[in-house]
């Protein structure tokens, strides 16, 4: 499951057990990416807070399916199959259109964003995220102005930026510690957007 020791749910005590109970899914399943933090529960707490607020918060105005799509894109660019599989499954559930989801995945895997079934504004967001992921120092104020020009407001630009930044962190947590999907239930997420403190996965 990983290259470092982790504490399984049934052996967790104290703060770790409390946090596992907050993030668990069906049958006490804890995603392996969260289990990576089990030797330092405080870092799991920080990880879950930013994950929930960036992707699953009622204060966001960009549709959740597109935030997930951006996450799949970043994860694909970073060759993080763990996050691709988890978040593509979540995106597919939200899109509720198998054909569109398949076309999105094909465009992402083929690196052909212009062929994706997205609006021009969404494609521009994908381009910004590609540069932020692959060559962040190449970004200039013009890149943000181009996002505004296609209709994103500054709060939404922040959302796009933060999703990209979060997945860079998550991908490196997974890839740097050998996290696998073995034992995970693919595609669960903390779906109660109305309560930022509800981290349970469903």
Short mmCIF file of N, CA and C in Angstrom, two decimals, residues 73-81 111 133-134 167-168 171-172 175:
data_model
loop_
_atom_site.label_atom_id
_atom_site.label_comp_id
_atom_site.label_asym_id
_atom_site.label_seq_id
_atom_site.Cartn_x
_atom_site.Cartn_y
_atom_site.Cartn_z
N UNK A 73 -6.85 16.58 -14.52
CA UNK A 73 -5.88 17.13 -15.47
C UNK A 73 -4.50 17.29 -14.82
N UNK A 74 -4.46 17.95 -13.66
CA UNK A 74 -3.19 18.12 -12.95
C UNK A 74 -2.57 16.75 -12.64
N UNK A 75 -3.39 15.83 -12.15
CA UNK A 75 -2.88 14.51 -11.77
C UNK A 75 -2.37 13.74 -12.98
N UNK A 76 -3.03 13.88 -14.11
CA UNK A 76 -2.56 13.24 -15.34
C UNK A 76 -1.23 13.84 -15.78
N UNK A 77 -1.11 15.16 -15.72
CA UNK A 77 0.14 15.82 -16.08
C UNK A 77 1.28 15.36 -15.17
N UNK A 78 0.96 15.10 -13.91
CA UNK A 78 1.97 14.64 -12.95
C UNK A 78 2.12 13.13 -12.94
N UNK A 79 1.36 12.44 -13.81
CA UNK A 79 1.39 10.98 -13.92
C UNK A 79 1.08 10.31 -12.58
N UNK A 80 0.11 10.86 -11.87
CA UNK A 80 -0.35 10.31 -10.59
C UNK A 80 -1.64 9.53 -10.83
N UNK A 81 -1.50 8.25 -11.14
CA UNK A 81 -2.67 7.43 -11.48
C UNK A 81 -3.63 7.29 -10.31
N UNK A 111 -3.67 14.76 -24.08
CA UNK A 111 -3.15 16.13 -23.99
C UNK A 111 -3.73 17.03 -25.08
N UNK A 133 1.18 23.80 -13.62
CA UNK A 133 1.68 22.49 -13.21
C UNK A 133 3.05 22.19 -13.80
N UNK A 134 3.23 22.51 -15.08
CA UNK A 134 4.45 22.11 -15.79
C UNK A 134 5.56 23.16 -15.75
N UNK A 167 -3.73 19.79 -5.91
CA UNK A 167 -3.41 18.51 -6.54
C UNK A 167 -1.91 18.32 -6.72
N UNK A 168 -1.16 19.41 -6.90
CA UNK A 168 0.29 19.27 -6.91
C UNK A 168 0.78 18.68 -5.59
N UNK A 171 -0.59 14.92 -5.32
CA UNK A 171 0.15 14.02 -6.22
C UNK A 171 1.52 13.69 -5.65
N UNK A 172 2.17 14.66 -5.06
CA UNK A 172 3.50 14.42 -4.52
C UNK A 172 3.46 13.62 -3.23
N UNK A 175 2.89 10.03 -4.88
CA UNK A 175 4.04 9.51 -5.63
C UNK A 175 5.29 9.39 -4.78
#
